[in-house]
PDB file of C-alpha atoms in Angstrom:
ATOM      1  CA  UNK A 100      -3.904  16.066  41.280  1.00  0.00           C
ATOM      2  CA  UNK A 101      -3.931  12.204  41.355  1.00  0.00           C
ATOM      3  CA  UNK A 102      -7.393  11.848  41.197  1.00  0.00           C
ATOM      4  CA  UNK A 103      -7.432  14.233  38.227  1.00  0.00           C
ATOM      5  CA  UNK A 104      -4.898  12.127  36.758  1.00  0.00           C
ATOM      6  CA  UNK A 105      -6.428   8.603  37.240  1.00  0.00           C
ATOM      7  CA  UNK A 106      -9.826  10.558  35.578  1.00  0.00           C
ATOM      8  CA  UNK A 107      -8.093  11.387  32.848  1.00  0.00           C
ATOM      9  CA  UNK A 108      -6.601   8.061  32.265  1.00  0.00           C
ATOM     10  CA  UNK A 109      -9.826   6.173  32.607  1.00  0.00           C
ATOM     11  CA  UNK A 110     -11.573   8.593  30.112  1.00  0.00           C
ATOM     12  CA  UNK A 111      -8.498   7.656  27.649  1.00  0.00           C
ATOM     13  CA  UNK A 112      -8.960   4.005  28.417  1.00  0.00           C
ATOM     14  CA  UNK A 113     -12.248   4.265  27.789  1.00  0.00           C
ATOM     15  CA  UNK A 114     -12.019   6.216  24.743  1.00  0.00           C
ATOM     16  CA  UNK A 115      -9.833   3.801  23.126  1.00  0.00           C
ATOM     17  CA  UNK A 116     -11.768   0.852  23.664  1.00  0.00           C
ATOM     18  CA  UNK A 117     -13.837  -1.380  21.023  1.00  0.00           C
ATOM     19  CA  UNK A 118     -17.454  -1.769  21.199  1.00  0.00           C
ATOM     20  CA  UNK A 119     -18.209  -5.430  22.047  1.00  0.00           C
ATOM     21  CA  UNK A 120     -17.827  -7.799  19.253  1.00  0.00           C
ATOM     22  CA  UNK A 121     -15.623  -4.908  17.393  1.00  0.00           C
ATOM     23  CA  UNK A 122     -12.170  -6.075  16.015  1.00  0.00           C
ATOM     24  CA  UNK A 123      -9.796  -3.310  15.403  1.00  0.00           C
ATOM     25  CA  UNK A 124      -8.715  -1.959  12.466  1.00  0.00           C
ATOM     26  CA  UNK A 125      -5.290  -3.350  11.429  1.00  0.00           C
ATOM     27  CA  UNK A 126      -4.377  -1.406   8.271  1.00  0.00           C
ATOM     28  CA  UNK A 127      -3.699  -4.602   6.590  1.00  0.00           C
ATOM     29  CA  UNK A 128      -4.305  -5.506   2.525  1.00  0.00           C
ATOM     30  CA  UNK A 129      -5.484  -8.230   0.398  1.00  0.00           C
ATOM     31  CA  UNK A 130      -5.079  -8.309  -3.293  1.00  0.00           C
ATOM     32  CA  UNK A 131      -4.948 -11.236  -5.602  1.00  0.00           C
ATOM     33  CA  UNK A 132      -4.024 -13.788  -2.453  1.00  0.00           C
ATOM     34  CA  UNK A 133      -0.812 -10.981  -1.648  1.00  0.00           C
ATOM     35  CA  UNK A 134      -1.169  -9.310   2.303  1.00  0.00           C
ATOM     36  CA  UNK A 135       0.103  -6.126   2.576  1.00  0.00           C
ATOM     37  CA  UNK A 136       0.676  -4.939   6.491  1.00  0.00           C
ATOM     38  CA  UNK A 137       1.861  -1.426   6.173  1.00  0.00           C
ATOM     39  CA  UNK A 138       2.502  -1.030  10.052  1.00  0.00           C
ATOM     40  CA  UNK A 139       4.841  -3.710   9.860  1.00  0.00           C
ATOM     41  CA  UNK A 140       6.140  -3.341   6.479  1.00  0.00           C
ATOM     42  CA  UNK A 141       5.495  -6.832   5.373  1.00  0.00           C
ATOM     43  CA  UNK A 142       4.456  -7.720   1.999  1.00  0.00           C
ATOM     44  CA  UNK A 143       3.206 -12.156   2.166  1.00  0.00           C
ATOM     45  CA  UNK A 144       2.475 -14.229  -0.985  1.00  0.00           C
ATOM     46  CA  UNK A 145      -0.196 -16.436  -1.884  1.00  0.00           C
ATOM     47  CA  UNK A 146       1.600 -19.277   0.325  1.00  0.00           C
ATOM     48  CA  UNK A 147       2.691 -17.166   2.738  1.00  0.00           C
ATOM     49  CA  UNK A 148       6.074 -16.651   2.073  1.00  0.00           C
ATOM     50  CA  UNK A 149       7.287 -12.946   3.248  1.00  0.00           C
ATOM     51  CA  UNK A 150       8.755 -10.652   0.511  1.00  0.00           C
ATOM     52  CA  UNK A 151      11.028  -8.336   0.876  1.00  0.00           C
ATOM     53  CA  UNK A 152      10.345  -4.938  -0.398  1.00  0.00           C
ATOM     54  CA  UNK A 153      12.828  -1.790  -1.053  1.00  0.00           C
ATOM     55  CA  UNK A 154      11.651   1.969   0.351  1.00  0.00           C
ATOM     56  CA  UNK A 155      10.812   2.943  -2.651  1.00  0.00           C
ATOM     57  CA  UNK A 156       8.669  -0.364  -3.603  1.00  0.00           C
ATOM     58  CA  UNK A 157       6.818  -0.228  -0.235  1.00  0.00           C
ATOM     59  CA  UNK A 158       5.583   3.333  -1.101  1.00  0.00           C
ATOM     60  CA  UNK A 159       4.650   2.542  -4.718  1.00  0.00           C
ATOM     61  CA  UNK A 160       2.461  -0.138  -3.557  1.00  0.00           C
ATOM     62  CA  UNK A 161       1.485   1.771  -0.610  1.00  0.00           C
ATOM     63  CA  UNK A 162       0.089   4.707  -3.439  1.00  0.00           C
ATOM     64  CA  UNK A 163      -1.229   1.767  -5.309  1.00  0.00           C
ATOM     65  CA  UNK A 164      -3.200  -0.110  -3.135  1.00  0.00           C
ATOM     66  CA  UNK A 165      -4.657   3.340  -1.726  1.00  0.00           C
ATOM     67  CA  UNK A 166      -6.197   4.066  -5.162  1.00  0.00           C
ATOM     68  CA  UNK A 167      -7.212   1.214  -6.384  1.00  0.00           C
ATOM     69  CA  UNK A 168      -8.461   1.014 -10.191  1.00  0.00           C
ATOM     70  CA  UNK A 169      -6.838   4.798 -10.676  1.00  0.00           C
ATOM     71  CA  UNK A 170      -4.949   5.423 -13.305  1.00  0.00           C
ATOM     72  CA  UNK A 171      -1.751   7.369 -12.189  1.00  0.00           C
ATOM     73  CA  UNK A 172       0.733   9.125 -14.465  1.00  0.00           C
ATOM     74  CA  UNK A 173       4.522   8.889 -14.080  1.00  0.00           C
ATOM     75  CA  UNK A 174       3.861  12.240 -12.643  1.00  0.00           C
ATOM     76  CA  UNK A 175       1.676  11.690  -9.720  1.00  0.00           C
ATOM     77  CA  UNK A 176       3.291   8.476  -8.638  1.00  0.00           C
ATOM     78  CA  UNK A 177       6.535   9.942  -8.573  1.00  0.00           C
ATOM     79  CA  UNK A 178       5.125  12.873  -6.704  1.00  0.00           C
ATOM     80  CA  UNK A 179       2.843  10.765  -4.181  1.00  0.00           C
ATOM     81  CA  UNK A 180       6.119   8.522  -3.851  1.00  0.00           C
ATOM     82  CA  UNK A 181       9.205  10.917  -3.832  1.00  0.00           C
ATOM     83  CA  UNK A 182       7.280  14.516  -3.623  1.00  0.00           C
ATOM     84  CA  UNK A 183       8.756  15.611  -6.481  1.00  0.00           C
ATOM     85  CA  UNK A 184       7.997  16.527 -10.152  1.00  0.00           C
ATOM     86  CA  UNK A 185       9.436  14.129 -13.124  1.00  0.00           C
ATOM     87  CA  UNK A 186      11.737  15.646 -15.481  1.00  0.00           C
ATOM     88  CA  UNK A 187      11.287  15.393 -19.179  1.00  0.00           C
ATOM     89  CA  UNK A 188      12.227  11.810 -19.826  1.00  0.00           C
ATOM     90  CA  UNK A 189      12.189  10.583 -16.446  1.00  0.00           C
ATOM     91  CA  UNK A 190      11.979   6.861 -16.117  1.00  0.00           C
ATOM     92  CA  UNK A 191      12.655   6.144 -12.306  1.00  0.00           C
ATOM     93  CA  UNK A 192       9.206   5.329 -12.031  1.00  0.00           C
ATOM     94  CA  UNK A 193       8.960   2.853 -14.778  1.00  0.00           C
ATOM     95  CA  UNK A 194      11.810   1.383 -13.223  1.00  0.00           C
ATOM     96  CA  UNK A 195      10.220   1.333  -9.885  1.00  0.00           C
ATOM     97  CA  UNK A 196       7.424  -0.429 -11.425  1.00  0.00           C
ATOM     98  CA  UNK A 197       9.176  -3.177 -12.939  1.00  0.00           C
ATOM     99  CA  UNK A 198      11.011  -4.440 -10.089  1.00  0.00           C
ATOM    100  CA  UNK A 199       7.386  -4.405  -8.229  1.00  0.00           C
ATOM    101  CA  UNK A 200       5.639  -6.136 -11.115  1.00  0.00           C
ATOM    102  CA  UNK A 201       8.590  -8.942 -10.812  1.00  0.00           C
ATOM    103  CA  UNK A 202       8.292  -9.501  -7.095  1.00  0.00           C
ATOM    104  CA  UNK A 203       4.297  -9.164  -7.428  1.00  0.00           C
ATOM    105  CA  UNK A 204       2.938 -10.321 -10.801  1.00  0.00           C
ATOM    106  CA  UNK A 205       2.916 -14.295 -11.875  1.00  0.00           C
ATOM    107  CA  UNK A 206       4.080 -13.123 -15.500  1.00  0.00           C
ATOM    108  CA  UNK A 207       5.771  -9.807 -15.233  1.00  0.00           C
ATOM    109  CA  UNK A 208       5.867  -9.190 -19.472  1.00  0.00           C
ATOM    110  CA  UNK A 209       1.770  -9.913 -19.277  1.00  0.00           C
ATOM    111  CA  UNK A 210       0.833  -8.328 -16.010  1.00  0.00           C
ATOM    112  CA  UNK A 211      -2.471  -8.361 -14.705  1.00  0.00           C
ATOM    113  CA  UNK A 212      -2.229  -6.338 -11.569  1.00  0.00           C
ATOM    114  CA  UNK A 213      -0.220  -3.373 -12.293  1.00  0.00           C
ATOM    115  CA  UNK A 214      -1.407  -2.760 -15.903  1.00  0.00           C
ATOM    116  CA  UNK A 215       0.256   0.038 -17.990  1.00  0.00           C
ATOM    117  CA  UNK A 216      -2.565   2.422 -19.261  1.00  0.00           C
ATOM    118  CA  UNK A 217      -0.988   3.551 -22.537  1.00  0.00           C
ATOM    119  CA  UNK A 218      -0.298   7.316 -22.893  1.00  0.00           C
ATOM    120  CA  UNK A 219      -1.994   7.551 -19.426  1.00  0.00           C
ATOM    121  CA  UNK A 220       0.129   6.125 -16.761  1.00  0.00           C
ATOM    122  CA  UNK A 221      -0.064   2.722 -14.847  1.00  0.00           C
ATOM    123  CA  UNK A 222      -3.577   1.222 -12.800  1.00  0.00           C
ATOM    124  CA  UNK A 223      -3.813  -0.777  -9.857  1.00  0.00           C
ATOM    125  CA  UNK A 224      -6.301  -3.437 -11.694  1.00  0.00           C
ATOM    126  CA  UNK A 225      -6.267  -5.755  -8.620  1.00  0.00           C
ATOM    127  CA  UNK A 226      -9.843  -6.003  -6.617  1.00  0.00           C
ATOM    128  CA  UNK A 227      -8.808  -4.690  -2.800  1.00  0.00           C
ATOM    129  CA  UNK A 228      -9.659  -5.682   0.460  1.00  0.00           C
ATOM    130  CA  UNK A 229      -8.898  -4.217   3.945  1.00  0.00           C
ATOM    131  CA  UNK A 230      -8.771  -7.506   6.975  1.00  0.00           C
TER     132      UNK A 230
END
C-alpha cells in the first residue's frame, strides 16, 4: 500500500510539472497598461496602483475581458454576470457599467475601452493579452 501510494504521487508530481523552459499559465490580463489577476482578484493601473473592484465589477470585467471585441447586450451580460434574464427596462447593467468605465476609462463620458454599441449592447474595444 505505501509503495502504491508513493507511485501514485510521483505520477501526479510528474504530471503536473512544466516542460523545461515552460512558465505556467497565470490567468493574468493586460489591456490598455490595466492587469487583471482573476485568481487573486486584483485589478493594477497603468502605474501600478491596485484598484479596488466590487463583486459585481470583477465579473463584468471578468465577461469582458473573456470576449474581447464582442458586442454583448444588456441581456447576456446580465445573464453571464448574475444568471438571470433582464426585465423590461432593466438598467442594473448600465449601471454596472458606469461605475467600471469610471474606475477603468481615462474619460468616462468619451470611453474608449468599454464602448456602447448603440441599439446593440456594450464591446470590450480594448486589444487583450494573457502574461
Amino acid at each position: 500500500p505505501r509503495e502504491l501510494m508513493a507511485r501514485i504521487k510521483a505520477v501526479l508530481r510528474r504530471t503536473h510539472e512544466l516542460p523545461p523552459g515552460a512558465e505556467p499559465d497565470t490567468g493574468r490580463l493586460t489591456f490598455a497598461g490595466w492587469t487583471f489577476d482573476p485568481a487573486r482578484r486584483e485589478l493594477t493601473d497603468p502605474e501600478g496602483v491596485n484598484v479596488a473592484l466590487s463583486s459585481g465589477e470583477f465579473q463584468l470585467l471578468s465577461v469582458f475581458l473573456a470576449r474581447p471585441g464582442m458586442v454583448l447586450s444588456r441581456d447576456q451580460l446580465l445573464d453571464l454576470t448574475r444568471g438571470r434574464q433582464a426585465v423590461p427596462f432593466d438598467r442594473a447593467i448600465d449601471n454596472q457599467v458606469s461605475r467600471l468605465r469610471r474606475k477603468i476609462e481615462t474619460s468616462p463620458k468619451e470611453p474608449e475601452i468599454i464602448r456602447t454599441v448603440w441599439g446593440g449592447g456594450y464591446v470590450f474595444a480594448a486589444k487583450v493579452e494573457a502574461l
